[in-house]
Amino acid sequence: MRSFSEILAGARKGGKRVMVIPNPQSKRVLTAVNNARASGLVSPVLVGNQHLIEKNHSALGLDTEGYKIVDEPDSLQALKKSIEILDRQEADIIFQGDVSIREFLDAITDETYETILNLLRQNGFAQGAQPFIFIKETTTELGIPFKVEIDLLA
C-alpha cells in the first residue's frame, strides 16, 4: 500500500456493503459512518433513537440522506435489533456504534457469531491464530499485495 486512496480503491472493489450500527449518537461514530458512506463503501442502517440521530447529524452539519433509520429509543433494544438485522442477513457488517464493548459482546449469541463467521468467510477471510481475528490477503489495483486483519475484540 502506498496511500490511503489505494486502500479505499481496494475496498471499493468489493462493492458497497450494508452496515448496521446500533445506537449511533456520538460525533466519532456519526462522522466515521458518514465518511464510509460518502466514500461509497457502505449503505448505513442506523438503529437507535431517531430524533437524537437526526438532531446529532444536523448539529454536525450532516444530513441523513442515503441512510435507513430504525427508530428504537432503548440502547440495548437497538443493539438487539441490529443483531437481528445481521442474523437475517439484511446487513453485511455490524459496527459497534455507541454501545459498550461489554454490551456488544454479551449480545453476540452463538448464532450471531456463526453469521459473522460465514459472512467473513464468504468475503475471503480466514480465521487467524486467535479466535476473534480474521485475515484476508489481497492486492491493490496496481497489484501490490497487502493484508487486511479484522479483530472482533478491538
CSV table of C-alpha atoms in Angstrom, one decimal:
chain,number,residue,atom,x,y,z
A,1,MET,CA,0.0,0.0,0.0
A,2,ARG,CA,1.4,3.3,-1.0
A,3,SER,CA,-1.5,5.6,0.0
A,4,PHE,CA,-4.9,5.7,1.8
A,5,SER,CA,-6.5,6.2,-1.6
A,6,GLU,CA,-5.2,2.8,-2.7
A,7,ILE,CA,-6.7,1.2,0.4
A,8,LEU,CA,-10.1,2.9,-0.4
A,9,ALA,CA,-9.8,1.8,-4.1
A,10,GLY,CA,-9.2,-1.8,-2.9
A,11,ALA,CA,-12.2,-1.7,-0.5
A,12,ARG,CA,-14.5,-0.3,-3.3
A,13,LYS,CA,-13.6,-3.3,-5.5
A,14,GLY,CA,-15.7,-5.4,-3.1
A,15,GLY,CA,-18.8,-3.3,-3.7
A,16,LYS,CA,-20.9,-1.3,-1.2
A,17,ARG,CA,-21.8,-3.2,1.9
A,18,VAL,CA,-24.9,-2.7,4.1
A,19,MET,CA,-23.6,-1.8,7.6
A,20,VAL,CA,-25.9,-1.8,10.7
A,21,ILE,CA,-24.9,0.5,13.6
A,22,PRO,CA,-26.6,0.2,17.0
A,23,ASN,CA,-27.2,3.4,19.0
A,24,PRO,CA,-25.1,5.8,16.8
A,25,GLN,CA,-25.1,9.1,18.6
A,26,SER,CA,-21.5,10.4,19.2
A,27,LYS,CA,-19.6,12.6,16.8
A,28,ARG,CA,-16.9,9.9,16.5
A,29,VAL,CA,-19.4,7.2,15.3
A,30,LEU,CA,-21.6,9.5,13.1
A,31,THR,CA,-18.5,11.0,11.4
A,32,ALA,CA,-16.9,7.6,10.7
A,33,VAL,CA,-20.2,6.2,9.3
A,34,ASN,CA,-20.7,9.3,7.2
A,35,ASN,CA,-17.2,9.1,5.8
A,36,ALA,CA,-17.6,5.5,4.9
A,37,ARG,CA,-21.0,6.2,3.2
A,38,ALA,CA,-19.6,9.3,1.4
A,39,SER,CA,-16.6,7.1,0.2
A,40,GLY,CA,-19.1,4.6,-1.4
A,41,LEU,CA,-18.1,1.8,1.0
A,42,VAL,CA,-21.3,1.3,2.9
A,43,SER,CA,-25.0,1.8,2.9
A,44,PRO,CA,-25.8,2.5,6.6
A,45,VAL,CA,-28.7,1.2,8.7
A,46,LEU,CA,-28.8,3.3,11.9
A,47,VAL,CA,-30.7,1.7,14.8
A,48,GLY,CA,-31.4,4.0,17.7
A,49,ASN,CA,-33.4,7.0,18.9
A,50,GLN,CA,-34.3,8.5,15.5
A,51,HIS,CA,-34.8,12.0,17.0
A,52,LEU,CA,-31.4,12.0,18.6
A,53,ILE,CA,-29.7,10.5,15.4
A,54,GLU,CA,-31.2,13.3,13.3
A,55,LYS,CA,-30.5,16.0,15.8
A,56,ASN,CA,-26.8,14.9,16.2
A,57,HIS,CA,-26.4,14.6,12.4
A,58,SER,CA,-27.8,18.1,12.0
A,59,ALA,CA,-25.5,19.5,14.7
A,60,LEU,CA,-22.5,18.1,12.8
A,61,GLY,CA,-23.7,19.6,9.5
A,62,LEU,CA,-24.6,16.2,8.1
A,63,ASP,CA,-27.8,15.0,6.6
A,64,THR,CA,-29.4,11.6,6.8
A,65,GLU,CA,-30.0,11.2,3.1
A,66,GLY,CA,-28.9,7.7,2.0
A,67,TYR,CA,-29.4,6.3,5.5
A,68,LYS,CA,-32.0,3.9,6.7
A,69,ILE,CA,-33.0,4.7,10.3
A,70,VAL,CA,-34.8,2.2,12.5
A,71,ASP,CA,-36.3,4.0,15.5
A,72,GLU,CA,-35.5,2.3,18.8
A,73,PRO,CA,-35.0,4.7,21.8
A,74,ASP,CA,-33.7,2.0,24.1
A,75,SER,CA,-29.9,1.4,23.7
A,76,LEU,CA,-30.0,-2.3,24.5
A,77,GLN,CA,-33.0,-2.9,22.3
A,78,ALA,CA,-31.3,-1.0,19.5
A,79,LEU,CA,-28.3,-3.5,19.8
A,80,LYS,CA,-30.7,-6.5,19.8
A,81,LYS,CA,-32.5,-5.2,16.7
A,82,SER,CA,-29.1,-4.5,15.0
A,83,ILE,CA,-28.0,-8.1,15.6
A,84,GLU,CA,-31.4,-9.4,14.3
A,85,ILE,CA,-30.9,-7.4,11.1
A,86,LEU,CA,-27.4,-9.0,10.8
A,87,ASP,CA,-28.8,-12.5,11.6
A,88,ARG,CA,-31.5,-12.1,8.9
A,89,GLN,CA,-28.6,-11.2,6.5
A,90,GLU,CA,-30.2,-7.8,5.8
A,91,ALA,CA,-26.8,-6.3,6.6
A,92,ASP,CA,-23.2,-7.5,5.7
A,93,ILE,CA,-21.4,-5.8,8.6
A,94,ILE,CA,-22.2,-4.7,12.2
A,95,PHE,CA,-20.3,-1.8,13.7
A,96,GLN,CA,-20.2,-1.4,17.5
A,97,GLY,CA,-21.7,2.1,17.4
A,98,ASP,CA,-22.1,3.8,20.8
A,99,VAL,CA,-22.8,0.7,22.9
A,100,SER,CA,-20.1,-0.5,25.2
A,101,ILE,CA,-17.8,-3.4,24.2
A,102,ARG,CA,-19.2,-5.4,27.1
A,103,GLU,CA,-22.8,-4.9,26.0
A,104,PHE,CA,-21.8,-5.6,22.4
A,105,LEU,CA,-20.0,-8.9,23.2
A,106,ASP,CA,-22.7,-10.0,25.7
A,107,ALA,CA,-25.3,-9.6,23.0
A,108,ILE,CA,-23.5,-11.7,20.4
A,109,THR,CA,-25.1,-15.2,20.5
A,110,ASP,CA,-23.6,-18.3,19.1
A,111,GLU,CA,-25.9,-17.9,16.1
A,112,THR,CA,-24.8,-14.4,15.5
A,113,TYR,CA,-21.2,-15.3,15.8
A,114,GLU,CA,-21.8,-18.1,13.2
A,115,THR,CA,-23.4,-15.5,10.9
A,116,ILE,CA,-20.4,-13.2,11.3
A,117,LEU,CA,-18.0,-16.1,10.6
A,118,ASN,CA,-19.9,-17.1,7.5
A,119,LEU,CA,-20.0,-13.5,6.2
A,120,LEU,CA,-16.3,-13.1,6.7
A,121,ARG,CA,-15.6,-16.5,5.0
A,122,GLN,CA,-17.8,-15.6,2.1
A,123,ASN,CA,-15.7,-12.4,1.7
A,124,GLY,CA,-12.4,-14.3,1.6
A,125,PHE,CA,-11.3,-14.0,5.3
A,126,ALA,CA,-9.8,-16.9,7.2
A,127,GLN,CA,-9.6,-17.2,10.9
A,128,GLY,CA,-6.2,-16.1,12.3
A,129,ALA,CA,-4.2,-17.6,15.2
A,130,GLN,CA,-6.7,-16.1,17.8
A,131,PRO,CA,-10.4,-17.0,17.7
A,132,PHE,CA,-11.6,-13.4,17.1
A,133,ILE,CA,-9.1,-12.4,14.4
A,134,PHE,CA,-9.7,-12.8,10.7
A,135,ILE,CA,-7.2,-12.2,7.9
A,136,LYS,CA,-7.5,-11.7,4.1
A,137,GLU,CA,-4.7,-11.2,1.7
A,138,THR,CA,-5.5,-9.2,-1.4
A,139,THR,CA,-3.9,-6.7,-3.8
A,140,THR,CA,-4.4,-3.2,-4.9
A,141,GLU,CA,-5.5,-2.3,-8.4
A,142,LEU,CA,-1.7,-1.8,-9.1
A,143,GLY,CA,-1.1,-5.4,-8.0
A,144,ILE,CA,0.6,-4.5,-4.7
A,145,PRO,CA,-0.2,-7.2,-2.1
A,146,PHE,CA,-1.5,-6.3,1.4
A,147,LYS,CA,-3.2,-8.0,4.3
A,148,VAL,CA,-6.5,-7.0,6.0
A,149,GLU,CA,-6.9,-8.0,9.6
A,150,ILE,CA,-10.2,-7.8,11.5
A,151,ASP,CA,-10.0,-8.1,15.3
A,152,LEU,CA,-13.6,-8.5,16.6
A,153,LEU,CA,-12.4,-7.6,20.1
A,154,ALA,CA,-10.7,-4.4,19.1
